[in-house]
Amino acid sequence: MATDTISACTGSSLLQPISEIINLPLDQVNFVVCQLFALLMAFWFRLYLHPSKTSPFIRHVVATLLGLYFALFCFGWYALHFLVQSGITYGIMILAGVEHIHKYCMLVALGYLSLCQITRVYVFDYGMYSADFTGPMMVITQKITSLAFEIHDGMARKEEQLTMNQKMLAIRRMPSLLEYFSYNCNFMGILAGPTCSYKDYIAFIEGTPYSHRDHEPSRKLKGSRHSEPSPNKEVIRKLAMCFLSLMLFLSVCKVFPVERNIDDDFIANTPFYAQVVYLYLSMLTTRPKYYFVWTLADAINNAAGFGFNGYHPDGTARWDLISNLRILDIEFATSFKMFLDNWNIQTSHWLKRVCYERCPYKPTAATFLLSAMWHGAYPGYYLTFLTGIVVTLAARAVRHNVRSHFLGSPFHKLVYDIITWAATQIAICYTSLPFVLLSVGPSMKFYRTRYFCIHIGCALLALALPVKRRHPREQSSTDLQSSAEQEQVTDSESSQKHKAS
């Protein structure tokens, strides 16, 4: 019955028999099958439509038509929203002045997305975790707004007003209609992303991945600057991770249901420490489905030849240019920021580029608010991101005031890392539970039965501990420097591990 209800709101019913046999909703079956077919087409695209064998025009046309076909197969006529949203905003880009193009496109793209999300949530299927047409629209919204800001940077702002990253991604000519739709609706990212910069995508289509990026010399130990390594090993590794994530999700997700955290008998009869452990385990089992979807999407792009990011010092190729997560860094994160920096990475980059770096007042709060609006109309999303503001401010204050006292010896650093890991995981689970519960009532019941303990504790820490405020532009430049230093350390460590193995 559930399958029949959901299938009425999706695209093709060709796979209905398979859906009934494996007892999964039809739209999810359509999604997975299309992604697997996209993986095969990605290999074909790289081998037979390589930039050395065909023109960028052909590559744009094929990538766009395949993407629209997959969208129609999964979502039926709802896929027309992708074209409408992209078409309206392209008209704005052509007709509006470059001085205000970013504002108009942000308003229209985000407004259109929000309208579709509100309609889906409150008219069609509130609370159903099925594949829906607003998921691809979220990625398209990121691409539209990113492109608008990059055009504004390249055609309306002076060079000295831009950060290093903004200079690198700035666009100084208006894209053609074909380039625009290919960027938004290509088959590699139409269903699950990830988002990417327009310059990176065009460089991939034209076969010039280094035309706008300056890679460190340490990444070029093997091969020339323009050598193109095979992504096959990386694709196989990511597909293996997809398989493990899927098996883990299917085997344990029903063992630790999230809804039990608000069950009256569970709350009344379970010690508090056991409730905390169960909260961690139940939220831990929700992550593998995201690992599966995002890693598969990354593998599809890599199979097409998109995502190459230079070389490690040991000569191994990096295929993480548009990767959306780092699983080990997520599971062993020792700070709230470290978790967020490694979860949904491309969305974090988008939020930083279009909001955090540009917002003149309260950039942290504005970024969390934009993230909540972009995610959708469920009240639980807003509870999660409002809580995230308080937790972020508290985590920043603790790190600023406490961390330096534990760096005197390796043992003290280890103790600090263990404590902050446990605190980070608990805070993440506490913050993100409404994101899964969706509704206000269950979410507030959870917080109320836990006496809003983390809300109160984080608020007190944020108020009591002083933190030197920095402008986002200053912090951005500092982050770029620290990121480069961290990258060098990571490359060195990976080289040592490779030699040891």
Coordinates of C-alpha atoms in Angstrom, one line a residue:
M1 CA 0.0 0.0 0.0
A2 CA 2.8 2.4 0.9
T3 CA 4.6 1.5 -2.3
D4 CA 1.5 2.2 -4.4
T5 CA 1.0 5.6 -2.7
I6 CA 4.6 6.7 -3.3
S7 CA 4.7 5.4 -6.9
A8 CA 1.9 7.7 -7.8
C9 CA 4.1 10.6 -7.0
T10 CA 7.2 9.5 -8.9
G11 CA 8.3 8.9 -12.5
S12 CA 8.5 5.7 -14.3
S13 CA 6.8 2.6 -13.0
L14 CA 8.9 0.3 -15.1
L15 CA 10.7 -1.0 -12.0
Q16 CA 7.5 -1.6 -10.0
P17 CA 8.0 -5.4 -9.9
I18 CA 11.5 -5.1 -8.5
S19 CA 10.2 -2.6 -5.9
E20 CA 7.6 -5.1 -4.7
I21 CA 10.1 -8.0 -4.6
I22 CA 12.7 -6.2 -2.5
N23 CA 10.0 -4.3 -0.5
L24 CA 11.5 -0.8 -1.1
P25 CA 9.6 2.3 -2.3
L26 CA 9.6 2.7 -6.1
D27 CA 11.2 6.1 -6.1
Q28 CA 14.2 4.8 -4.1
V29 CA 14.6 1.9 -6.6
N30 CA 14.4 4.3 -9.5
F31 CA 17.0 6.5 -7.9
V32 CA 19.5 3.7 -7.2
V33 CA 19.1 2.2 -10.6
C34 CA 19.5 5.5 -12.3
Q35 CA 22.7 6.2 -10.3
L36 CA 24.1 2.8 -11.3
F37 CA 23.3 3.4 -14.9
A38 CA 24.8 6.9 -14.6
L39 CA 28.0 5.2 -13.3
L40 CA 28.2 3.1 -16.5
M41 CA 27.5 6.1 -18.7
A42 CA 30.2 8.0 -16.8
F43 CA 32.9 5.4 -17.9
W44 CA 31.5 5.7 -21.5
F45 CA 31.6 9.4 -21.3
R46 CA 35.2 9.5 -20.3
L47 CA 36.4 6.9 -22.8
Y48 CA 34.4 7.7 -25.9
L49 CA 33.6 11.4 -25.4
H50 CA 37.0 12.4 -24.1
P51 CA 37.9 16.1 -24.7
S52 CA 40.7 14.9 -27.1
K53 CA 38.1 13.0 -29.2
T54 CA 35.1 15.4 -29.3
S55 CA 34.2 19.0 -28.9
P56 CA 32.9 20.7 -25.7
F57 CA 29.6 21.3 -27.5
I58 CA 29.0 17.5 -27.9
R59 CA 30.0 16.8 -24.3
H60 CA 27.6 19.6 -23.0
V61 CA 24.7 18.2 -25.1
V62 CA 25.2 14.6 -24.1
A63 CA 25.7 15.4 -20.4
T64 CA 22.5 17.6 -20.4
L65 CA 20.3 15.2 -22.3
L66 CA 21.3 12.2 -20.1
G67 CA 20.7 14.2 -17.0
L68 CA 17.2 15.3 -18.1
Y69 CA 16.4 11.7 -19.0
F70 CA 17.4 10.5 -15.5
A71 CA 15.3 13.3 -13.9
L72 CA 12.2 12.4 -16.0
F73 CA 12.6 8.7 -15.2
C74 CA 12.9 9.4 -11.4
F75 CA 10.4 12.2 -11.0
G76 CA 8.2 12.4 -14.0
W77 CA 6.7 15.8 -14.8
Y78 CA 8.1 17.2 -11.5
A79 CA 11.5 17.3 -13.3
L80 CA 10.1 20.3 -15.2
H81 CA 10.7 22.3 -12.0
F82 CA 14.5 21.9 -12.7
L83 CA 14.1 23.6 -16.1
V84 CA 11.8 26.3 -14.8
Q85 CA 14.0 27.3 -11.9
S86 CA 17.1 27.3 -14.1
G87 CA 15.3 29.1 -17.0
I88 CA 14.0 31.9 -14.8
T89 CA 17.3 32.6 -13.1
Y90 CA 19.2 32.5 -16.5
G91 CA 16.8 35.2 -17.7
I92 CA 17.6 37.2 -14.6
M93 CA 21.4 36.8 -15.3
I94 CA 20.9 38.1 -18.9
L95 CA 18.6 41.0 -18.1
A96 CA 19.6 42.2 -14.7
G97 CA 22.8 44.2 -14.1
V98 CA 25.8 42.4 -12.7
E99 CA 25.8 44.7 -9.7
H100 CA 22.7 43.0 -8.3
I101 CA 22.6 39.7 -10.1
H102 CA 23.6 37.8 -7.1
K103 CA 20.9 39.2 -4.9
Y104 CA 18.1 38.6 -7.5
C105 CA 19.2 35.1 -8.2
M106 CA 19.5 34.2 -4.5
L107 CA 16.0 35.5 -3.8
V108 CA 14.4 33.8 -6.8
A109 CA 16.2 30.5 -6.7
L110 CA 15.8 30.1 -2.9
G111 CA 12.2 31.3 -3.0
Y112 CA 11.3 28.9 -5.8
L113 CA 12.9 26.0 -3.9
S114 CA 11.2 27.0 -0.7
L115 CA 7.8 27.1 -2.4
C116 CA 8.3 23.6 -3.9
Q117 CA 9.4 22.3 -0.5
I118 CA 6.5 23.8 1.4
T119 CA 4.1 22.3 -1.2
R120 CA 5.6 18.9 -1.0
V121 CA 5.7 18.8 2.8
Y122 CA 2.3 20.2 3.6
V123 CA 0.3 19.1 0.6
F124 CA 1.8 15.7 -0.5
D125 CA 3.7 13.5 1.9
Y126 CA 4.7 15.1 5.2
G127 CA 7.3 13.0 7.0
M128 CA 8.1 10.5 4.3
Y129 CA 11.8 9.8 3.8
S130 CA 11.5 9.0 0.1
A131 CA 13.3 10.4 -2.9
D132 CA 11.6 13.7 -3.9
F133 CA 12.0 16.2 -6.6
T134 CA 13.2 19.0 -4.2
G135 CA 16.4 17.1 -3.5
P136 CA 18.0 17.8 -6.9
M137 CA 16.5 21.3 -6.8
M138 CA 18.6 21.9 -3.6
V139 CA 21.8 21.2 -5.6
I140 CA 20.6 23.3 -8.6
T141 CA 19.9 26.2 -6.2
Q142 CA 23.5 25.9 -4.9
K143 CA 24.8 26.0 -8.5
I144 CA 22.6 28.9 -9.6
T145 CA 23.5 31.1 -6.6
S146 CA 27.2 30.2 -6.7
L147 CA 27.3 31.1 -10.4
A148 CA 25.6 34.4 -9.8
F149 CA 28.0 35.4 -7.0
E150 CA 31.0 34.3 -9.2
I151 CA 29.7 36.4 -12.1
H152 CA 29.2 39.3 -9.7
D153 CA 32.8 38.9 -8.4
G154 CA 34.3 38.7 -11.9
M155 CA 32.3 41.5 -13.6
A156 CA 31.2 43.9 -10.9
R157 CA 33.9 44.0 -8.2
K158 CA 37.5 45.2 -8.2
E159 CA 40.3 42.7 -7.9
E160 CA 41.5 44.1 -4.6
Q161 CA 38.0 43.5 -3.1
L162 CA 38.2 39.8 -3.6
T163 CA 39.6 37.0 -1.5
M164 CA 42.1 34.6 -3.0
N165 CA 39.4 32.0 -3.5
Q166 CA 37.0 34.5 -5.0
K167 CA 39.6 35.6 -7.5
M168 CA 40.2 32.0 -8.5
L169 CA 36.5 31.3 -9.1
A170 CA 35.5 34.7 -10.5
I171 CA 33.7 34.5 -13.9
R172 CA 34.4 37.3 -16.4
R173 CA 32.0 36.3 -19.2
M174 CA 28.3 35.3 -19.2
P175 CA 27.8 31.5 -19.8
S176 CA 25.8 30.4 -22.8
L177 CA 22.4 28.8 -22.4
L178 CA 23.9 25.3 -23.2
E179 CA 26.7 25.7 -20.7
Y180 CA 24.3 26.9 -18.1
F181 CA 21.9 24.0 -18.4
S182 CA 24.8 21.5 -18.7
Y183 CA 26.2 22.9 -15.4
N184 CA 22.9 22.6 -13.6
C185 CA 21.5 19.4 -15.1
N186 CA 24.3 17.1 -16.2
F187 CA 23.8 13.4 -15.6
M188 CA 26.7 13.1 -13.1
G189 CA 25.1 15.4 -10.5
I190 CA 21.4 15.8 -11.4
L191 CA 20.2 13.3 -8.8
A192 CA 22.5 13.7 -5.8
G193 CA 25.1 16.3 -6.7
P194 CA 27.6 17.2 -5.4
T195 CA 27.7 20.9 -6.3
C196 CA 30.8 22.3 -7.8
S197 CA 32.1 25.6 -9.1
Y198 CA 31.2 26.6 -12.6
K199 CA 34.9 27.0 -13.5
D200 CA 35.8 23.5 -12.3
Y201 CA 32.9 22.0 -14.4
I202 CA 33.8 24.0 -17.6
A203 CA 37.4 23.0 -17.2
F204 CA 36.4 19.4 -16.9
I205 CA 34.2 19.6 -20.1
E206 CA 36.9 21.4 -22.1
G207 CA 39.7 19.1 -20.8
T208 CA 41.7 21.9 -19.0
P209 CA 41.4 21.1 -15.3
Y210 CA 44.5 23.2 -14.3
S211 CA 43.5 26.4 -16.2
H212 CA 42.4 28.3 -13.1
R213 CA 43.9 26.4 -10.2
D214 CA 47.5 26.5 -9.0
H215 CA 48.4 23.2 -7.4
E216 CA 51.4 23.0 -5.0
P217 CA 54.6 21.6 -6.5
S218 CA 54.5 18.8 -3.9
R219 CA 51.6 17.3 -5.8
K220 CA 53.5 16.8 -9.0
L221 CA 56.1 14.2 -8.2
K222 CA 54.8 11.8 -10.9
G223 CA 53.8 12.8 -14.4
S224 CA 53.5 16.2 -15.9
R225 CA 51.3 19.0 -14.9
H226 CA 48.7 18.0 -17.5
S227 CA 48.9 14.2 -17.1
E228 CA 45.5 12.5 -16.6
P229 CA 45.6 9.5 -14.2
S230 CA 43.0 6.8 -14.4
P231 CA 40.2 7.1 -11.8
N232 CA 39.4 3.3 -11.8
K233 CA 41.1 2.4 -8.5
E234 CA 39.5 5.3 -6.7
V235 CA 36.1 4.5 -8.2
I236 CA 36.4 0.8 -7.1
R237 CA 37.4 2.0 -3.6
K238 CA 34.4 4.3 -3.4
L239 CA 32.0 1.6 -4.7
A240 CA 33.3 -0.7 -2.0
M241 CA 32.6 2.0 0.6
C242 CA 29.1 2.4 -0.9
F243 CA 28.4 -1.4 -0.5
L244 CA 29.6 -1.4 3.1
S245 CA 27.6 1.6 4.0
L246 CA 24.5 0.1 2.4
M247 CA 24.9 -3.2 4.2
L248 CA 25.5 -1.4 7.5
F249 CA 22.4 0.7 7.1
L250 CA 20.1 -2.1 6.1
S251 CA 21.4 -4.3 9.0
V252 CA 21.4 -1.9 11.9
C253 CA 19.0 0.9 11.2
K254 CA 16.0 -0.9 12.6
V255 CA 17.9 -2.2 15.6
F256 CA 18.3 1.3 17.0
P257 CA 15.2 3.3 15.9
V258 CA 15.6 7.0 16.5
E259 CA 12.0 7.4 17.7
R260 CA 12.8 5.4 20.9
N261 CA 14.7 8.4 22.2
I262 CA 11.3 10.0 22.9
D263 CA 9.4 6.8 24.0
D264 CA 7.9 7.3 27.5
D265 CA 8.8 3.9 28.8
F266 CA 12.3 4.2 27.6
I267 CA 12.8 7.6 29.2
A268 CA 11.2 6.4 32.5
N269 CA 13.0 3.1 32.9
T270 CA 16.5 3.8 31.4
P271 CA 19.3 5.4 33.3
F272 CA 20.5 8.7 31.9
Y273 CA 23.9 7.4 30.9
A274 CA 22.2 4.6 28.9
Q275 CA 20.0 7.1 27.2
V276 CA 23.1 9.1 26.1
V277 CA 24.7 5.9 24.7
Y278 CA 21.5 4.9 22.9
L279 CA 21.2 8.5 21.5
Y280 CA 24.7 8.1 20.0
L281 CA 24.1 4.7 18.6
S282 CA 20.7 5.6 17.1
M283 CA 22.0 8.7 15.4
L284 CA 25.2 6.8 14.3
T285 CA 23.0 4.3 12.3
T286 CA 21.4 7.1 10.3
R287 CA 24.7 8.2 8.7
P288 CA 25.5 5.2 6.4
K289 CA 22.6 6.1 4.1
Y290 CA 24.2 9.5 3.5
Y291 CA 27.6 7.9 3.1
F292 CA 26.1 5.6 0.4
V293 CA 24.4 8.3 -1.6
W294 CA 27.2 10.9 -1.5
T295 CA 30.1 8.4 -2.1
L296 CA 28.2 6.9 -5.0
A297 CA 27.7 10.4 -6.5
D298 CA 31.4 11.1 -6.0
A299 CA 32.3 7.8 -7.7
I300 CA 30.1 8.7 -10.7
N301 CA 31.8 12.0 -11.2
N302 CA 35.2 10.4 -10.8
A303 CA 34.3 7.7 -13.4
A304 CA 33.6 10.5 -15.9
G305 CA 37.0 12.0 -15.1
F306 CA 35.7 14.8 -12.9
G307 CA 37.2 15.4 -9.5
F308 CA 40.9 15.1 -10.1
N309 CA 42.8 17.3 -7.6
G310 CA 46.5 16.9 -8.3
Y311 CA 48.9 14.5 -6.7
H312 CA 50.1 13.6 -3.2
P313 CA 53.9 13.8 -2.6
D314 CA 54.1 10.0 -3.0
G315 CA 52.8 10.4 -6.6
T316 CA 49.3 9.0 -5.9
A317 CA 46.4 10.9 -7.6
R318 CA 43.9 12.8 -5.5
W319 CA 40.3 12.5 -6.6
D320 CA 38.7 14.6 -3.9
L321 CA 38.0 17.9 -5.7
I322 CA 34.2 17.6 -5.2
S323 CA 34.1 14.9 -2.5
N324 CA 31.2 15.5 -0.1
L325 CA 32.5 13.8 3.0
R326 CA 35.4 12.3 4.9
I327 CA 34.0 9.5 6.9
L328 CA 36.9 8.9 9.4
D329 CA 37.2 12.6 10.1
I330 CA 33.4 12.7 10.8
E331 CA 33.4 9.7 13.1
F332 CA 36.5 10.8 15.0
A333 CA 35.9 14.5 15.0
T334 CA 37.1 16.3 18.1
S335 CA 35.2 19.5 17.6
F336 CA 31.9 20.7 16.3
K337 CA 33.6 22.6 13.5
M338 CA 35.7 19.6 12.4
F339 CA 32.5 17.5 12.1
L340 CA 30.7 20.2 10.0
D341 CA 33.8 20.8 7.9
N342 CA 33.9 17.1 6.8
W343 CA 30.1 16.5 6.5
N344 CA 28.4 17.6 3.3
I345 CA 31.6 19.4 2.4
Q346 CA 30.4 21.1 -0.8
T347 CA 27.4 22.5 0.9
S348 CA 29.7 23.9 3.6
H349 CA 31.8 25.5 0.9
W350 CA 28.7 27.0 -0.7
L351 CA 27.4 28.5 2.6
K352 CA 30.8 30.0 3.2
R353 CA 31.2 31.5 -0.2
V354 CA 27.7 33.0 -0.6
C355 CA 26.9 33.9 3.0
Y356 CA 29.6 33.6 5.7
E357 CA 32.3 35.5 3.9
R358 CA 29.9 38.2 2.7
C359 CA 27.5 38.8 5.6
P360 CA 28.5 42.0 7.4
Y361 CA 26.5 41.2 10.6
K362 CA 26.3 38.0 12.6
P363 CA 27.7 35.8 9.9
T364 CA 27.4 32.6 11.9
A365 CA 23.7 33.0 12.7
A366 CA 23.0 34.1 9.1
T367 CA 24.8 31.0 7.7
F368 CA 22.8 28.6 10.0
L369 CA 19.6 30.3 9.0
L370 CA 20.3 30.1 5.3
S371 CA 21.2 26.4 5.8
A372 CA 17.9 25.8 7.5
M373 CA 15.9 27.6 4.7
W374 CA 17.8 25.6 2.1
H375 CA 17.2 22.3 3.7
G376 CA 13.4 22.6 3.7
A377 CA 10.2 23.4 5.4
Y378 CA 10.2 20.8 8.3
P379 CA 10.3 22.6 11.7
G380 CA 12.9 20.1 12.9
Y381 CA 15.5 21.6 10.5
Y382 CA 15.1 25.0 12.1
L383 CA 15.4 23.6 15.6
T384 CA 18.6 21.8 14.6
F385 CA 20.3 24.8 13.1
L386 CA 19.2 27.2 15.8
T387 CA 20.7 24.8 18.3
G388 CA 23.8 24.6 16.1
I389 CA 24.4 28.3 16.5
V390 CA 24.6 28.0 20.3
V391 CA 26.7 24.9 20.2
T392 CA 29.1 26.5 17.6
L393 CA 29.6 29.6 19.7
A394 CA 30.3 27.5 22.8
A395 CA 32.7 25.1 21.0
R396 CA 34.6 28.1 19.6
A397 CA 34.8 29.6 23.1
V398 CA 36.0 26.4 24.7
R399 CA 38.6 25.7 22.1
H400 CA 39.9 29.3 22.3
N401 CA 40.3 29.3 26.1
V402 CA 41.0 25.7 27.0
R403 CA 42.8 23.9 24.2
S404 CA 46.2 25.6 24.7
H405 CA 46.4 24.2 28.3
F406 CA 46.5 20.6 27.0
L407 CA 49.2 21.0 24.3
G408 CA 52.1 20.7 26.7
S409 CA 52.6 16.9 26.4
P410 CA 51.3 14.1 24.1
F411 CA 49.4 12.5 27.0
H412 CA 47.5 15.7 27.9
K413 CA 46.7 16.2 24.2
L414 CA 45.4 12.6 24.0
V415 CA 43.2 13.2 27.1
Y416 CA 41.9 16.4 25.5
D417 CA 41.1 14.7 22.2
I418 CA 39.2 11.9 24.0
I419 CA 37.1 14.3 26.0
T420 CA 36.4 16.6 23.1
W421 CA 35.5 13.6 20.8
A422 CA 32.9 12.3 23.3
A423 CA 31.6 15.8 23.8
T424 CA 31.4 16.5 20.1
Q425 CA 29.6 13.3 19.3
I426 CA 27.0 13.9 22.1
A427 CA 26.5 17.5 21.0
I428 CA 26.1 16.5 17.3
C429 CA 23.5 13.8 18.2
Y430 CA 21.6 16.2 20.6
T431 CA 21.6 18.9 17.9
S432 CA 20.7 16.8 14.9
L433 CA 17.9 14.6 16.4
P434 CA 15.2 17.2 15.4
F435 CA 16.6 16.9 11.9
V436 CA 15.5 13.3 11.9
L437 CA 12.3 13.6 13.9
L438 CA 11.2 16.6 11.7
S439 CA 8.2 17.8 13.8
V440 CA 8.2 20.3 16.6
G441 CA 6.3 18.2 19.1
P442 CA 8.6 15.1 19.2
S443 CA 11.7 17.4 19.0
M444 CA 10.6 19.6 21.9
K445 CA 9.7 16.5 23.9
F446 CA 13.2 15.2 23.5
Y447 CA 14.8 18.5 24.6
R448 CA 12.3 18.9 27.4
T449 CA 12.9 15.5 28.9
R450 CA 16.6 16.2 28.8
Y451 CA 16.0 19.6 30.5
F452 CA 17.6 21.5 27.6
C453 CA 20.9 20.6 29.2
I454 CA 23.2 21.2 26.3
H455 CA 21.3 24.4 25.3
I456 CA 21.8 25.8 28.8
G457 CA 25.4 24.6 29.2
C458 CA 26.5 26.0 25.8
A459 CA 24.8 29.3 26.3
L460 CA 26.6 29.7 29.7
L461 CA 29.9 28.8 28.1
A462 CA 29.5 31.2 25.2
L463 CA 28.6 34.0 27.6
A464 CA 31.3 33.2 30.2
L465 CA 34.3 32.5 28.0
P466 CA 35.8 35.4 26.0
V467 CA 36.5 35.0 22.3
K468 CA 38.3 37.5 20.1
R469 CA 36.0 38.3 17.3
R470 CA 37.3 38.3 13.7
H471 CA 35.8 39.5 10.5
P472 CA 34.9 36.6 8.2
R473 CA 37.2 37.9 5.4
E474 CA 40.1 37.9 7.9
Q475 CA 39.1 34.5 9.2
S476 CA 38.8 33.2 5.6
S477 CA 42.4 34.2 4.8
T478 CA 43.5 32.6 8.0
D479 CA 41.6 29.4 7.2
L480 CA 43.2 29.3 3.8
Q481 CA 46.6 29.5 5.3
S482 CA 45.9 26.9 8.0
S483 CA 44.2 24.7 5.4
A484 CA 47.4 24.8 3.3
E485 CA 49.5 23.9 6.3
Q486 CA 47.1 21.1 7.3
E487 CA 47.2 19.8 3.7
Q488 CA 51.0 19.7 3.8
V489 CA 50.9 17.8 7.1
T490 CA 48.3 15.4 5.7
D491 CA 50.3 14.8 2.5
S492 CA 53.5 14.1 4.6
E493 CA 51.6 11.7 6.8
S494 CA 50.1 9.9 3.9
S495 CA 53.5 9.6 2.2
Q496 CA 55.0 8.1 5.3
K497 CA 52.1 5.6 5.7
H498 CA 52.4 4.7 2.0
K499 CA 56.1 4.0 2.4
A500 CA 55.5 2.0 5.6
S501 CA 52.8 -0.2 4.0

